[in-house]
Short mmCIF file of C-alpha atoms and ligand atoms in Angstrom, two decimals:
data_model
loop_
_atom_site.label_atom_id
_atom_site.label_comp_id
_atom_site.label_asym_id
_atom_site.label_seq_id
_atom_site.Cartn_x
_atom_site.Cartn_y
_atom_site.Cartn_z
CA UNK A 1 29.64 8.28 20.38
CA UNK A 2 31.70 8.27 16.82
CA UNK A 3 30.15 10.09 14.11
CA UNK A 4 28.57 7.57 11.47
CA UNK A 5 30.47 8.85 8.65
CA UNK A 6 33.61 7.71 10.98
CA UNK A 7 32.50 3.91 10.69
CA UNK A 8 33.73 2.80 7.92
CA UNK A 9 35.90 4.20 4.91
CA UNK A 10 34.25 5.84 1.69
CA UNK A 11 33.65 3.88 -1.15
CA UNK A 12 35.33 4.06 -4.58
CA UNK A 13 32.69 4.98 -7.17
CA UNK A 14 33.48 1.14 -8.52
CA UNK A 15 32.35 0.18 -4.97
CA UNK A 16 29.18 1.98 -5.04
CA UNK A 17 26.92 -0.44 -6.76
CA UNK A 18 27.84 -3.36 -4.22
CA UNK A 19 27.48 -2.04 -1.09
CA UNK A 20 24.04 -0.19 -2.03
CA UNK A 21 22.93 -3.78 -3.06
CA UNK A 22 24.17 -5.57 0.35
CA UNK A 23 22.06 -2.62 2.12
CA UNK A 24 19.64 -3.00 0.22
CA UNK A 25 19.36 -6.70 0.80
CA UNK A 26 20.02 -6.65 4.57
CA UNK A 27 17.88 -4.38 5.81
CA UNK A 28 14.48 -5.46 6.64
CA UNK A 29 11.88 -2.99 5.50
CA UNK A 30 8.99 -1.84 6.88
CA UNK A 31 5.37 -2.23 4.48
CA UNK A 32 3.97 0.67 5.52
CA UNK A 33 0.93 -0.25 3.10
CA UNK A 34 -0.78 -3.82 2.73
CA UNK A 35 -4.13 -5.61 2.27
CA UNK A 36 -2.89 -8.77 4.59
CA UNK A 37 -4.25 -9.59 7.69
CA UNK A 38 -2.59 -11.08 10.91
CA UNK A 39 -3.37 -14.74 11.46
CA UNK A 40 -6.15 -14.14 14.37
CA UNK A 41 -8.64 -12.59 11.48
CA UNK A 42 -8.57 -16.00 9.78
CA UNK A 43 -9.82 -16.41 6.50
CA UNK A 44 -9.44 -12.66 5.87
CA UNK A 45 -5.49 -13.61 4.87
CA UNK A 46 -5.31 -14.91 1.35
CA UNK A 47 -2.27 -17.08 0.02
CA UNK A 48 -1.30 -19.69 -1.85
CA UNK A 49 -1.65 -20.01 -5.65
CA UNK A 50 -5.56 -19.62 -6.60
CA UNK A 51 -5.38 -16.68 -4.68
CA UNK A 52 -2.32 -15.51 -6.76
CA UNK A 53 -3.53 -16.07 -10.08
CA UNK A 54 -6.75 -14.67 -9.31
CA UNK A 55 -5.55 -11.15 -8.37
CA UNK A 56 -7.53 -8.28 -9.90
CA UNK A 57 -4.70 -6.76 -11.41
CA UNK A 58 -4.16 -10.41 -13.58
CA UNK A 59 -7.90 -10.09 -14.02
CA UNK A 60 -7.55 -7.17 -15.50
CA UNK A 61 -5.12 -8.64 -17.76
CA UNK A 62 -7.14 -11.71 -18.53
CA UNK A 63 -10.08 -9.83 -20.45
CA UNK A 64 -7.16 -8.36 -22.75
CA UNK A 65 -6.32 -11.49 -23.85
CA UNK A 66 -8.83 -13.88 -23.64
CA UNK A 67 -12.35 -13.54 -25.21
CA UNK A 68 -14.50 -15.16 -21.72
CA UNK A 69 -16.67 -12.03 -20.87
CA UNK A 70 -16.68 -10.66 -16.96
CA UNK A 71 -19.86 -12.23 -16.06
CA UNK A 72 -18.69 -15.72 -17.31
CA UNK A 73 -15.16 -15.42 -15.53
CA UNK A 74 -17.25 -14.36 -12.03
CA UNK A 75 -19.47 -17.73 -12.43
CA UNK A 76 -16.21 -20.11 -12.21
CA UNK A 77 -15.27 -20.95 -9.14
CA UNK A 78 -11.66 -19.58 -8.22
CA UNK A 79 -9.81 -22.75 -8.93
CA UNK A 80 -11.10 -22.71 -12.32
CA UNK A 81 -10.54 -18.53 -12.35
CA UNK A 82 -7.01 -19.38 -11.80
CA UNK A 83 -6.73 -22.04 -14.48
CA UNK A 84 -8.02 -20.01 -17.21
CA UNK A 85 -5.64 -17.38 -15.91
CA UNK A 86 -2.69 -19.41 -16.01
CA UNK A 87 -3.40 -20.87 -19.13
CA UNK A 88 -4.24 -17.42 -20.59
CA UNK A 89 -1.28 -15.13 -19.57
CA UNK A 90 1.12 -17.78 -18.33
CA UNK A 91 1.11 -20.86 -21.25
CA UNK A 92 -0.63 -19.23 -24.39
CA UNK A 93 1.48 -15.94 -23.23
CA UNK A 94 4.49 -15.43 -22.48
CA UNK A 95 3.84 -13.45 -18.76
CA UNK A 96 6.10 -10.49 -19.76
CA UNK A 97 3.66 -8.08 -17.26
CA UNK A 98 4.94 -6.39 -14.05
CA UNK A 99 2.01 -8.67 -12.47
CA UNK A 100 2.35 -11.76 -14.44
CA UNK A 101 6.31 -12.41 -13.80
CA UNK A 102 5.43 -11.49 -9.74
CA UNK A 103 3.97 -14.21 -10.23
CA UNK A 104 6.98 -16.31 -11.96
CA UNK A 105 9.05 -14.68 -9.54
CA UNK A 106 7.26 -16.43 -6.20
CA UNK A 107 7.22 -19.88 -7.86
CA UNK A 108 10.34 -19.33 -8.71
CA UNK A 109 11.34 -18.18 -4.87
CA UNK A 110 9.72 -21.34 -3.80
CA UNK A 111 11.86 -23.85 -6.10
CA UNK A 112 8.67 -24.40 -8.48
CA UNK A 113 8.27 -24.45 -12.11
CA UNK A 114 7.23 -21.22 -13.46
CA UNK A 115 6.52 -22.93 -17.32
CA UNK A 116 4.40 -25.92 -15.83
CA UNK A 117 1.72 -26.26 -18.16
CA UNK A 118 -0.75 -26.60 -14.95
CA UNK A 119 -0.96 -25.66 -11.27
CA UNK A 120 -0.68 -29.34 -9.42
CA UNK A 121 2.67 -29.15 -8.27
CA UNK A 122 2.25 -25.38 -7.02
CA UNK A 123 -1.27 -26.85 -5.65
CA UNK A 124 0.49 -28.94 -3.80
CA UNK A 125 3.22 -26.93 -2.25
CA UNK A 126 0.86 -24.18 -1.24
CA UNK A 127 -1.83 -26.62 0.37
CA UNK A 128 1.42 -27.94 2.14
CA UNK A 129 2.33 -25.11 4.33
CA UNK A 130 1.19 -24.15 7.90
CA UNK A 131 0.73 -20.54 8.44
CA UNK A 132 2.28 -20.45 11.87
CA UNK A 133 5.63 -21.04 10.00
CA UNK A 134 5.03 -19.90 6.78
CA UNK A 135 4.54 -16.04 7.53
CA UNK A 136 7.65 -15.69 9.06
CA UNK A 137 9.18 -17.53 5.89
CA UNK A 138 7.48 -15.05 3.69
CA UNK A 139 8.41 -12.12 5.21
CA UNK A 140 12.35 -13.03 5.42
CA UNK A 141 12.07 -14.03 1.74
CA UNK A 142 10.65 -10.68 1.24
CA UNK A 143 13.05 -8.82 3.25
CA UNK A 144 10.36 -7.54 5.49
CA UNK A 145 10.02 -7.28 9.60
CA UNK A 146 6.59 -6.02 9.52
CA UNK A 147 3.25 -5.29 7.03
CA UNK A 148 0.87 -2.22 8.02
CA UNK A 149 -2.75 -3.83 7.07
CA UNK A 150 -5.80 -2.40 6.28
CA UNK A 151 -9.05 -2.41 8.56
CA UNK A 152 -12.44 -1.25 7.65
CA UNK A 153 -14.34 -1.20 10.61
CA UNK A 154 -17.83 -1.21 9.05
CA UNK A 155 -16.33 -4.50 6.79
CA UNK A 156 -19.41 -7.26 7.64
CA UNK A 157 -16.66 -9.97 7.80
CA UNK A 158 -13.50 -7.95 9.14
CA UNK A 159 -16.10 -5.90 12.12
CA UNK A 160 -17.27 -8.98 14.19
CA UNK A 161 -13.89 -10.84 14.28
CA UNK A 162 -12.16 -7.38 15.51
CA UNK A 163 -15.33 -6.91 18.06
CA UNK A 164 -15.05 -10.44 19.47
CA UNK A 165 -11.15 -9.65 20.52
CA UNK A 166 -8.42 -10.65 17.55
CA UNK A 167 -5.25 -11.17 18.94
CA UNK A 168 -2.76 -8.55 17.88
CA UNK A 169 0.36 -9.62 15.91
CA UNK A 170 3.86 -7.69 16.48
CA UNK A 171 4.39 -8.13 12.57
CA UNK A 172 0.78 -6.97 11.53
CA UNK A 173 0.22 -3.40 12.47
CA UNK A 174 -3.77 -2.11 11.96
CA UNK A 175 -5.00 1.00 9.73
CA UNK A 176 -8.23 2.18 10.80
CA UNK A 177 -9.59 2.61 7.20
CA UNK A 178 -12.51 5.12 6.26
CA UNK A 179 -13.78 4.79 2.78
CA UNK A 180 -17.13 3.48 3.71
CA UNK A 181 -17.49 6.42 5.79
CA UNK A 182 -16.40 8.90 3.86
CA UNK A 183 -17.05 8.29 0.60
CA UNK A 184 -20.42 6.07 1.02
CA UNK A 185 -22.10 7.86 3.83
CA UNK A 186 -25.56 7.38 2.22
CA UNK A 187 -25.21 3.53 1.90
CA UNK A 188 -23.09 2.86 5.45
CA UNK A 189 -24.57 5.81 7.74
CA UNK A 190 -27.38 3.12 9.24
CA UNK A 191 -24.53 0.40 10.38
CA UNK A 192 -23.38 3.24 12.34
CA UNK A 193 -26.85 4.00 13.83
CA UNK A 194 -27.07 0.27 14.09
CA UNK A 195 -24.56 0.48 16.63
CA UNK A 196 -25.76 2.72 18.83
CA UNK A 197 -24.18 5.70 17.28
CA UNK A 198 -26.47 8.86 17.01
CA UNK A 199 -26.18 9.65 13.27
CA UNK A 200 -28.81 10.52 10.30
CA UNK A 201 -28.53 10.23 6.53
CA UNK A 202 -27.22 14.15 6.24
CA UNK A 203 -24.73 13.84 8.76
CA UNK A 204 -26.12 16.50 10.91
CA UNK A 205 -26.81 17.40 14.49
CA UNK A 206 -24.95 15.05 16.64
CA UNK A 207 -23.55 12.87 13.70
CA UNK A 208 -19.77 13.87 13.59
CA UNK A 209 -19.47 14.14 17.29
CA UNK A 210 -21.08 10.41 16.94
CA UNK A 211 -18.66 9.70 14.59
CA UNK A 212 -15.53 10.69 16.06
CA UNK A 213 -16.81 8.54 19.18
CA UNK A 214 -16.96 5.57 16.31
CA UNK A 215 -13.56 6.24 15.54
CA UNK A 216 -12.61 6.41 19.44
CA UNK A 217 -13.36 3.10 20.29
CA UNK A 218 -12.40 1.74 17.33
CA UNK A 219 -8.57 3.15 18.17
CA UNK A 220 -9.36 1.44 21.28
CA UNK A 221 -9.96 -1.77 19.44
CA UNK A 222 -7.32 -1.80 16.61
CA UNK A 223 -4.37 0.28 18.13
CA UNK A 224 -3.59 2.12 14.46
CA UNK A 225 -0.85 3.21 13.26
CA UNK A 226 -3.01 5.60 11.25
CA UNK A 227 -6.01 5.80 9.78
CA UNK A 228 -6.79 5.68 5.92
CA UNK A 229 -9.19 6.67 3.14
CA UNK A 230 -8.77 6.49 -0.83
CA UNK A 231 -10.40 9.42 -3.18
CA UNK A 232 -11.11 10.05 -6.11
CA UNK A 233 -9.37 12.52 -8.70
CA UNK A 234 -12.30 14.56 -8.20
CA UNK A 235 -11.30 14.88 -4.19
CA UNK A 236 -11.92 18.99 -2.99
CA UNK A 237 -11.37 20.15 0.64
CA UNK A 238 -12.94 22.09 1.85
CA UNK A 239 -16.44 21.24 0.03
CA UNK A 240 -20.12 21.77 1.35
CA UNK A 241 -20.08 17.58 1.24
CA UNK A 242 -20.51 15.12 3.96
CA UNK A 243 -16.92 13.67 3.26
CA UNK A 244 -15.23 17.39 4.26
CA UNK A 245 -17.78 18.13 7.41
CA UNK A 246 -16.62 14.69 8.51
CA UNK A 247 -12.55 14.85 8.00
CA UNK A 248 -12.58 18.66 9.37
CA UNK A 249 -14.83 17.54 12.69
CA UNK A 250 -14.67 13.87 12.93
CA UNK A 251 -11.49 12.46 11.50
CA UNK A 252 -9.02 15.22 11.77
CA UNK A 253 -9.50 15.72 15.22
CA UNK A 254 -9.40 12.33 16.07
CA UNK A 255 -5.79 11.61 14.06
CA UNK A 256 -4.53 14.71 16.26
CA UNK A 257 -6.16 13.00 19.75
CA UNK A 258 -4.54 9.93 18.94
CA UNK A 259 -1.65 11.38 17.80
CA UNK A 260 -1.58 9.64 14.37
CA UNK A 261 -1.56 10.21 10.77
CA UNK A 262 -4.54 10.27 8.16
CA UNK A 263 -3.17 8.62 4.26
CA UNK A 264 -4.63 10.30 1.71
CA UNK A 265 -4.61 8.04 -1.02
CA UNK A 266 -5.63 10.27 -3.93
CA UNK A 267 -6.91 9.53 -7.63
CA UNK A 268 -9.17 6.60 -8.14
CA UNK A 269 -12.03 6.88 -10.68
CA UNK A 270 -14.00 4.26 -9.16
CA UNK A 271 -15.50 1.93 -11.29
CA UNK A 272 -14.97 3.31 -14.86
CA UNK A 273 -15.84 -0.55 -15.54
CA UNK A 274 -18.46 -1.82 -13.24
CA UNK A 275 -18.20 -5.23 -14.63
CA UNK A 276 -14.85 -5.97 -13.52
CA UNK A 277 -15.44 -5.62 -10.02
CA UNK A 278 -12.43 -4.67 -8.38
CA UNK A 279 -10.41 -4.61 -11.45
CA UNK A 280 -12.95 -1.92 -12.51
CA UNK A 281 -11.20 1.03 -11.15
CA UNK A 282 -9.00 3.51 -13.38
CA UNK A 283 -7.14 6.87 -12.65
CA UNK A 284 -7.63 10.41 -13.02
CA UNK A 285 -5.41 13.50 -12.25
CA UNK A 286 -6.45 15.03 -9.17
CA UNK A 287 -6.47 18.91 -8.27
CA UNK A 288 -4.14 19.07 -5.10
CA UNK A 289 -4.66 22.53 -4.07
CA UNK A 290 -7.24 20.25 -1.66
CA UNK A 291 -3.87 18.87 -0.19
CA UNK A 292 -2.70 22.04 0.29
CA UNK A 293 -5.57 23.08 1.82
CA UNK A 294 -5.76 20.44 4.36
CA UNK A 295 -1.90 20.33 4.99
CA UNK A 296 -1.61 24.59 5.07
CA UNK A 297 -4.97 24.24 7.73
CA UNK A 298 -4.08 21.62 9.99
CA UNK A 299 -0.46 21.91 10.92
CA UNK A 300 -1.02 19.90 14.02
CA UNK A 301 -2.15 16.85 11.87
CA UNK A 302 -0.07 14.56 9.63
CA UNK A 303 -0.75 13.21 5.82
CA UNK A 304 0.93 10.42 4.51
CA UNK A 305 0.22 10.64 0.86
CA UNK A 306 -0.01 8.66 -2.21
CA UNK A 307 -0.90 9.99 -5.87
CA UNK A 308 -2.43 7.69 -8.52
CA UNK A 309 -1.81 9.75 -11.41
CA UNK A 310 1.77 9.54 -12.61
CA UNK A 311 1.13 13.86 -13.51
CA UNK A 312 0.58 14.72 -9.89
CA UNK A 313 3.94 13.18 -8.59
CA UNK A 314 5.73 16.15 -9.21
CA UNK A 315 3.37 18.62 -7.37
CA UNK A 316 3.01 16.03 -4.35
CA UNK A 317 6.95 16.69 -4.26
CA UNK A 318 6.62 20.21 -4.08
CA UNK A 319 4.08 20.04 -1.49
CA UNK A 320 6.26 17.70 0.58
CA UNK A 321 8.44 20.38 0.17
CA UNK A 322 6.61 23.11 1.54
CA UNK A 323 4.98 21.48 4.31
CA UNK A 324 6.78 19.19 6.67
CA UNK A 325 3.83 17.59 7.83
CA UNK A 326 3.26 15.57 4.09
CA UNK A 327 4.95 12.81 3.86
CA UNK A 328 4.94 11.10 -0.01
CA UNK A 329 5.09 7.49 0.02
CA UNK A 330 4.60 4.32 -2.29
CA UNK A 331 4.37 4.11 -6.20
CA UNK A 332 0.92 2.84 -6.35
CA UNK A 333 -1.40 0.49 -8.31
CA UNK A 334 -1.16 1.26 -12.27
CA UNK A 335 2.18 3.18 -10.94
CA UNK A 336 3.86 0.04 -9.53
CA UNK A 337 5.90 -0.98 -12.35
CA UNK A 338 9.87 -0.67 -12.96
CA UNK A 339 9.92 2.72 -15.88
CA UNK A 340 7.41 4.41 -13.75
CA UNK A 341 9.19 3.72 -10.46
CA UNK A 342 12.47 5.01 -11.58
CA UNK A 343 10.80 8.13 -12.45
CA UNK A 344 8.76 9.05 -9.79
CA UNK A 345 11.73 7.69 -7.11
CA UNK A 346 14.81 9.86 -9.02
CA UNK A 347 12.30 12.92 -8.79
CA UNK A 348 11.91 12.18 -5.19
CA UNK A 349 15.54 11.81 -3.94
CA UNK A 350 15.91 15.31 -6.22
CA UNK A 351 13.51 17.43 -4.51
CA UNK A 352 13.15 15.72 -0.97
CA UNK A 353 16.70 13.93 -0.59
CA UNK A 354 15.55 11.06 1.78
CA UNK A 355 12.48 12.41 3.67
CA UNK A 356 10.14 9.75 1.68
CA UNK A 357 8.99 6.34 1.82
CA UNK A 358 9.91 4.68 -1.62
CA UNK A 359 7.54 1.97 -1.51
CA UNK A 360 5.08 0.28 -0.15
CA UNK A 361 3.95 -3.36 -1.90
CA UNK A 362 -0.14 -2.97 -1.68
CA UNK A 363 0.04 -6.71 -1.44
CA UNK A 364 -3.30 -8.46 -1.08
CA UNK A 365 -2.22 -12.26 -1.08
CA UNK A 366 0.56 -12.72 1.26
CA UNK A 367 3.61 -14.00 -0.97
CA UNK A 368 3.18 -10.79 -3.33
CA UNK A 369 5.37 -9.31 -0.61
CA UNK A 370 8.41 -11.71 -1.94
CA UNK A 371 8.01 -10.35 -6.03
CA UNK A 372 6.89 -7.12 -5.17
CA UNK A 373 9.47 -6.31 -2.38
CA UNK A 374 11.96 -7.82 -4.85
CA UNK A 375 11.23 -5.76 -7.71
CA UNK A 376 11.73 -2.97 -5.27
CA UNK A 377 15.11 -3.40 -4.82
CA UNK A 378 16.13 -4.07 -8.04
CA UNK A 379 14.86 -0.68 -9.25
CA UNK A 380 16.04 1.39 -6.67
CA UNK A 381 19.94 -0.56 -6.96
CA UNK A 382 20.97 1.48 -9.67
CA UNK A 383 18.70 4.29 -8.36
CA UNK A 384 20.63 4.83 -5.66
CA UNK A 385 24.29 3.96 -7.05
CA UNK A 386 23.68 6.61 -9.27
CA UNK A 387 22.78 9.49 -7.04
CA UNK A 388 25.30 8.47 -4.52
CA UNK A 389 27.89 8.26 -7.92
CA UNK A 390 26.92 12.03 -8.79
CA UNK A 391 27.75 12.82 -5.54
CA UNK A 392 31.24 11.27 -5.36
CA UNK A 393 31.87 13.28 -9.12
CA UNK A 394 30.72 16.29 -7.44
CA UNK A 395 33.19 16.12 -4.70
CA UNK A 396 31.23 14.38 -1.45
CA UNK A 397 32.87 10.73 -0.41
CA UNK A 398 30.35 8.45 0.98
CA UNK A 399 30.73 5.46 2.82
CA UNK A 400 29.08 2.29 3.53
CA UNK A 401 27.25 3.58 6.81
CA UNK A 402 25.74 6.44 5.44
CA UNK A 403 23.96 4.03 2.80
CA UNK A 404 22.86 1.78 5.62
CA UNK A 405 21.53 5.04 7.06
CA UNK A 406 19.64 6.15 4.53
CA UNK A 407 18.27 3.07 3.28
CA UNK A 408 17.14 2.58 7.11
CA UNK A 409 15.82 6.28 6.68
CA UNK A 410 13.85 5.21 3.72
CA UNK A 411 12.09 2.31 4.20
CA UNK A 412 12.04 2.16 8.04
CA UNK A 413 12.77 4.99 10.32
CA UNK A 414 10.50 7.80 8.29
CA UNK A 415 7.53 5.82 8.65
CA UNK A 416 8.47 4.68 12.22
CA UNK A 417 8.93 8.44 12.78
CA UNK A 418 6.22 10.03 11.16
CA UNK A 419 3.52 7.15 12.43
CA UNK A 420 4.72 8.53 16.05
CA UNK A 421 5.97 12.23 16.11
CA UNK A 422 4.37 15.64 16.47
CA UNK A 423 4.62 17.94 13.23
CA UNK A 424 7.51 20.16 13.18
O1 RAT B 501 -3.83 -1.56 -5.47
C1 RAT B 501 -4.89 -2.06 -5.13
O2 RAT B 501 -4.97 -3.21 -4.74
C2 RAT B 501 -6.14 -1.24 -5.21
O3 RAT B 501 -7.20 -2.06 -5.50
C3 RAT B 501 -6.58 -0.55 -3.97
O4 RAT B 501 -6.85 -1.49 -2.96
C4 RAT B 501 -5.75 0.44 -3.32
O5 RAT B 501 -4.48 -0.01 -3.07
C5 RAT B 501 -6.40 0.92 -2.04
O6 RAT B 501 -5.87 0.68 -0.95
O7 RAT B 501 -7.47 1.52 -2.14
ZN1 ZN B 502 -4.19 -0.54 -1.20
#
């Protein structure tokens, strides 16, 4: 077998830029983090305009510049959400946002007009187009082979579709997800006992050995890639709470059975606005000595992690660094916007080279993979141009097939490695 390096000849600094964009554009990533679901759990998969316009981070936006209070916006019906939206942000604004020109950017994708002064001729389009062969459209616009989803099983829609038998999807992988469990166990304790599952309001006696039997047949069900929770800033582990008794002998255990990772997604202050629903969420800086704790204490188990707050990023690097089995990924939520991802990514190549995922796009309605994916690429373009230009100054050619290696490394074969392999 030649060496990779012996492929193809290094690249002039001059010739940097272009082949890190052709990479960049031909190689179809992988999403290791999405809301969508796979056609079989039907209405569960949003698209289409409405859905669009009516995403909570636009609703967010909305209040700022519109005086209709949260209550009044919830009464309309979503067509007329996304009207008021549009009119709002898009006509009587000029949609300058990271989530207002995604937006601009999918009409645009599609061939529509991004200045219409209403929505019938997106209406239109959208209403137009058959999911069969629409997804697959999506996705290559997007650059993307696959989406990881996510998949609460005590969701009252999501549950009885995935009990019934939903077809899997080669493009849709599951995520067990656990935030009902672990960070509700007062309200969502009784589904479980509902089920047949031997568990009591203070998680005692049988109740984690109940749970991780929950969690067994539910890998049985869904076939994750890994299973998930979100936590707040105020996340400790270990803690004499419910949520640690059930990670240390319910979910930990389970992840290293099934030989999968757990994604910590760490930093919400939940509902700092109660009115906005799920726009109501904000960010705190968490303490992640509890990530060190749970990384330093289970070295047979594996964490892919995401930080909300934009002052943790640097610690979560030096964590990566000291423990192999953390794996950083995605720029997330509030975080997901061009000056921020420069940052956080430029920090990352420094102090990990390219043993992280970038990105992931956190999309909820499917053609936010197209803007989001997009915006992606753009920033990390000169991202990567750069470091590989330092790199020719200080001495090291490169050459085309080491950027299509790490590229690949980046935003395919670390999560395809790490969703699969035994800590090292
Ligand atoms: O970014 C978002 O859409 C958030 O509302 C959350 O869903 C977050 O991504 C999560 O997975 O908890
Ligand atoms: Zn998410």
């Amino acid at each position: 077998m030649p060496t990779p390096t012996a492929a193809l000849p290094s690249l002039a600094r001059s010739e940097l830029a272009a082949a890190v964009n052709a990479e960049l554009a031909a190689i179809p990533f992988i999403d290791v983090h999405t809301h969508l679901f796979m056609p079989s759990l039907g209405k569960l998969g949003l698209w289409g305009i409405d859905e669009l316009l009516t995403y909570h981070y636009l609703a967010a936006e909305l209040f700022r510049s519109n005086p209709i209070a949260p209550d009044e916006y919830w009464r309309l019906s979503k067509r007329d959400q996304a009207d008021l939206i549009w009119r709002s942000l898009f006509v009587e604004n000029t949609p300058v946002s990271e989530a207002t020109r995604g937006v601009t950017a999918v009409l645009e994708a599609f061939g529509l007009r991004a200045d219409a002064a209403d929505l019938r001729e997106a209406r239109q389009f959208f209403a137009a187009q058959e999911p069969v062969a629409y997804i697959p459209k999506v996705f290559e616009l997007a650059g993307i082979s696959e989406v990881v989803m996510t998949n609460d099983p005590l969701d009252p829609l999501e549950a009885p579709i995935w009990e019934r038998g939903a077809a899997p999807d080669s493009q849709f992988h599951a995520v067990l997800r656990l935030d009902r469990i672990l960070n509700k166990w007062p309200e969502h304790w009784p589904a479980l006992a509902s089920k047949g599952y031997a568990v009591d309001a203070h998680c005692t006696g049988s109740s984690t050995g109940e749970v991780r039997r929950f969690l067994s047949d539910w890998q049985a069900r869904m076939r994750p890639v890994y299973m998930a929770v979100s936590l707040p800033d105020t996340f400790q582990f270990p803690d004499d709470g419910v949520r640690s008794r059930l990670l240390a002998e319910a979910v930990l255990p389970a992840c290293r059975s099934f030989n999968i990772p757990l994604s910590l997604m760490i930093g919400v202050r939940y509902q700092v606005n109660p009115a906005l629903r799920l726009a109501g969420d904000a960010v705190g800086r968490a303490d992640l000595s509890a990530l060190e704790r749970l990384a330093a204490g289970y070295p047979e188990n594996r964490f892919l992690v995401s930080v909300l707050s934009r002052e943790n990023q640097h610690e979560l690097c030096v964590y990566a660094r000291k423990f192999s089995n953390l794996m950083p990924f995605g720029c997330w939520w509030f975080l997901n916007n061009p000056s921020i991802v420069e940052e956080i990514t430029r920090e990352r190549l420094e102090m990990l080279g390219t043993s992280f995922i970038p990105q992931h796009s956190d999309a909820r309605v499917l053609e936010q993979v197209i803007y989001k994916w997009r915006n992606t690429r753009r920033t990390l373009g000169p991202i990567l141009t750069n470091t590989y230009g330092l790199l020719v100054e200080d001495g090291r050619a490169v050459t085309r097939t080491e950027i299509r290696r790490d590229i690949t490394r980046l935003f395919r074969s670390n999560f395809e490695q790490f969703r699969g392999a035994k800590a090292h």
